[in-house]
XYZ file of C-alpha atoms in Angstrom:
232
model
C -10.162 -26.308 -17.331
C -9.740 -22.784 -18.770
C -6.632 -20.811 -18.568
C -8.431 -18.229 -16.457
C -9.598 -20.859 -13.951
C -6.099 -22.078 -13.485
C -4.826 -18.552 -12.997
C -7.576 -17.738 -10.446
C -6.782 -20.865 -8.401
C -3.048 -20.050 -8.424
C -3.661 -16.484 -7.207
C -6.066 -17.727 -4.597
C -3.529 -20.294 -3.342
C -0.737 -17.617 -3.111
C -3.094 -15.242 -1.283
C -4.036 -17.919 1.208
C -0.411 -18.502 1.992
C 0.159 -14.822 2.645
C -3.041 -14.605 4.710
C -1.857 -17.478 6.922
C 1.439 -15.612 7.465
C -0.442 -12.510 8.474
C -3.126 -14.205 10.524
C -0.938 -14.597 13.579
C 1.716 -12.459 15.252
C 5.291 -13.733 14.570
C 7.127 -14.693 17.770
C 9.749 -12.000 17.213
C 7.051 -9.344 17.085
C 5.161 -10.338 20.214
C 7.213 -8.192 22.496
C 7.097 -5.033 20.446
C 5.436 -2.422 22.660
C 2.225 -0.762 21.473
C 2.799 2.321 19.375
C 6.302 1.311 18.254
C 5.108 0.501 14.752
C 2.915 3.035 12.858
C 1.400 2.611 9.391
C -0.062 5.524 7.536
C -2.302 5.067 4.483
C -3.521 8.156 2.719
C -5.706 9.602 0.029
C -3.651 11.014 -2.865
C -2.982 14.682 -2.280
C -4.100 14.622 1.329
C -0.691 15.403 2.783
C -0.310 11.923 4.364
C 3.315 11.464 3.371
C 4.335 14.761 4.976
C 2.462 13.809 8.113
C 4.307 10.468 8.246
C 7.693 12.155 7.842
C 6.937 14.592 10.618
C 5.634 11.890 12.964
C 8.808 9.855 12.398
C 10.984 12.896 12.993
C 9.037 13.913 16.185
C 9.270 10.412 17.684
C 12.782 9.714 16.475
C 11.470 6.724 14.464
C 12.706 5.435 11.143
C 10.662 6.185 8.069
C 9.955 3.811 5.150
C 8.024 4.451 1.985
C 8.245 2.584 -1.282
C 11.760 3.866 -2.042
C 13.029 3.060 1.434
C 11.692 -0.526 1.223
C 13.275 -1.009 -2.176
C 16.682 0.149 -0.765
C 16.464 -2.372 2.059
C 15.515 -5.095 -0.359
C 18.454 -4.202 -2.655
C 20.850 -4.319 0.358
C 19.589 -7.897 0.972
C 20.266 -9.011 -2.590
C 16.804 -8.406 -4.138
C 16.853 -6.851 -7.603
C 15.062 -3.431 -7.323
C 13.718 -3.802 -10.883
C 11.407 -6.495 -9.561
C 9.625 -3.986 -7.352
C 8.887 -1.753 -10.358
C 6.784 -4.624 -11.777
C 4.594 -4.564 -8.633
C 3.035 -1.161 -8.211
C -0.313 0.653 -8.154
C 0.277 1.940 -11.676
C 0.397 -1.602 -13.081
C -2.910 -2.823 -11.661
C -4.962 -1.525 -14.640
C -2.723 -3.590 -17.002
C -3.214 -6.506 -14.612
C -6.947 -6.471 -14.799
C -6.801 -6.013 -18.620
C -4.654 -9.160 -18.685
C -7.175 -11.053 -16.513
C -10.062 -10.004 -18.702
C -8.227 -11.256 -21.825
C -7.810 -14.580 -20.157
C -11.430 -14.767 -19.129
C -12.553 -14.448 -22.727
C -9.847 -16.657 -24.188
C -8.252 -13.822 -26.127
C -4.720 -14.670 -27.230
C -2.230 -13.542 -24.598
C 1.433 -12.974 -24.564
C 2.880 -15.676 -22.307
C 5.521 -13.254 -20.974
C 2.677 -10.944 -19.856
C 1.040 -13.720 -17.869
C 4.304 -14.793 -16.282
C 4.986 -11.257 -15.199
C 1.586 -10.949 -13.556
C 1.974 -14.189 -11.610
C 5.400 -13.090 -10.617
C 3.850 -9.968 -9.052
C 2.344 -12.142 -6.322
C 5.765 -13.429 -5.453
C 7.162 -9.915 -5.472
C 4.403 -8.785 -3.128
C 5.426 -11.533 -0.694
C 9.062 -10.328 -0.847
C 7.877 -6.840 -0.082
C 5.742 -8.143 2.779
C 8.653 -10.030 4.271
C 10.894 -6.936 4.004
C 8.261 -4.857 5.836
C 7.891 -7.478 8.543
C 11.679 -7.643 8.990
C 11.886 -3.800 9.305
C 9.146 -3.825 11.862
C 10.896 -6.290 14.187
C 12.811 -3.672 16.105
C 9.933 -1.298 16.380
C 10.325 2.552 16.345
C 9.251 2.778 12.685
C 6.705 4.513 10.442
C 5.515 2.978 7.181
C 3.682 4.812 4.460
C 1.511 2.835 2.045
C 2.657 -0.498 0.531
C -0.273 -2.343 2.246
C 1.721 -2.106 5.578
C -1.543 -1.559 7.549
C -2.580 -5.017 6.528
C 0.744 -6.682 6.630
C 1.362 -5.490 10.167
C -2.305 -5.347 11.297
C -1.697 -7.221 14.562
C 1.092 -4.956 15.882
C 0.805 -1.524 14.210
C -1.148 1.558 15.095
C -2.949 2.032 11.767
C -3.680 5.574 10.564
C -5.608 6.716 7.501
C -5.204 10.325 6.362
C -7.876 12.010 4.246
C -8.667 15.582 3.169
C -11.479 17.442 1.533
C -11.363 17.292 -2.327
C -10.987 21.087 -2.761
C -7.825 21.016 -0.578
C -6.430 17.939 -2.266
C -6.924 19.629 -5.676
C -5.087 22.790 -4.502
C -2.186 20.763 -3.199
C -1.859 18.714 -6.437
C -2.204 21.811 -8.596
C 0.676 23.463 -6.799
C 2.876 20.347 -6.625
C 2.543 19.301 -10.274
C 1.610 22.693 -11.826
C -1.654 21.423 -13.164
C -5.018 23.037 -13.910
C -7.908 22.455 -11.486
C -9.520 19.824 -13.841
C -6.212 18.043 -14.430
C -5.521 17.892 -10.669
C -8.911 16.470 -9.911
C -8.543 13.792 -12.654
C -5.086 12.811 -11.386
C -6.464 12.463 -7.854
C -9.428 10.275 -9.006
C -7.010 8.060 -11.058
C -4.416 7.752 -8.307
C -6.987 6.879 -5.634
C -8.508 4.249 -7.855
C -5.213 2.604 -8.506
C -4.326 2.543 -4.793
C -7.731 1.077 -4.064
C -7.257 -1.722 -6.669
C -3.727 -2.448 -5.516
C -4.755 -2.684 -1.827
C -7.973 -4.536 -2.395
C -6.389 -7.115 -4.702
C -3.479 -7.976 -2.374
C -5.351 -7.822 0.946
C -8.947 -8.839 0.112
C -9.965 -5.848 2.205
C -11.088 -2.315 1.389
C -8.350 0.335 1.319
C -10.697 3.202 2.216
C -12.828 1.350 4.799
C -12.299 3.366 7.991
C -13.060 0.272 10.127
C -9.712 -1.165 9.050
C -7.791 1.648 10.833
C -7.262 2.711 14.459
C -7.293 6.486 13.672
C -8.701 8.430 10.763
C -7.666 12.104 10.398
C -8.954 14.862 8.053
C -6.101 17.235 7.267
C -8.680 19.888 6.139
C -9.998 20.020 9.628
C -6.897 19.770 11.743
C -3.956 20.616 9.460
C -0.627 18.839 8.976
C 0.814 19.732 12.377
C -2.500 18.982 14.128
C -2.463 15.497 12.562
C 1.074 14.881 13.645
C 0.205 15.836 17.224
C -2.838 13.589 17.152
C -0.823 10.569 15.989
C 1.994 11.201 18.455
C -0.492 11.504 21.398
C -2.357 8.379 20.159
C 0.599 6.091 20.131
C 2.076 7.125 23.490
């Protein structure tokens, strides 16, 4: 049996374990009222993070993004450096590693071990998100939370027209129009790969969300109001 076949079976087995965990509502989450857990996925440069922050502030909910989840994990004894191994930015390296294994190209054992470890780290992140969701009154941004909490969360996806996203990224990072567009395309692709790999579903498939909002049409504050009204 090839090295790649062994790797593929291992990844599939770990994903099935996680799918089983997500396939039913944990007992401690069954009594969380509707609208008490909100997940917000977003296109890069759409303004989705700002929307999430304002929704949390308006509802008096806690707000968690990548940094917040890492802080909670650290407080519970998890090494924060582990989370840096598992990120959207590393998925290109991951697929390069897989392709090398598929064609029996010599591979650094440490690289393989790190990638297998990523699945374990994702499970730690998932458990942290589920723990934070237990009490309700919380907004999550990204981190596949829409999938991890799919049975109990109000799932929102925030988009914007490309021209508006480019302008936002130009201003934020002081880039040219072409540089901003390229960054958006790369960032969206990495988010898509990250989400698709760990959930076996499509990140930008609107059918996976309860509410899809276009910031170019309704603005940041309009989106906040829509979400607040939707979850009440």
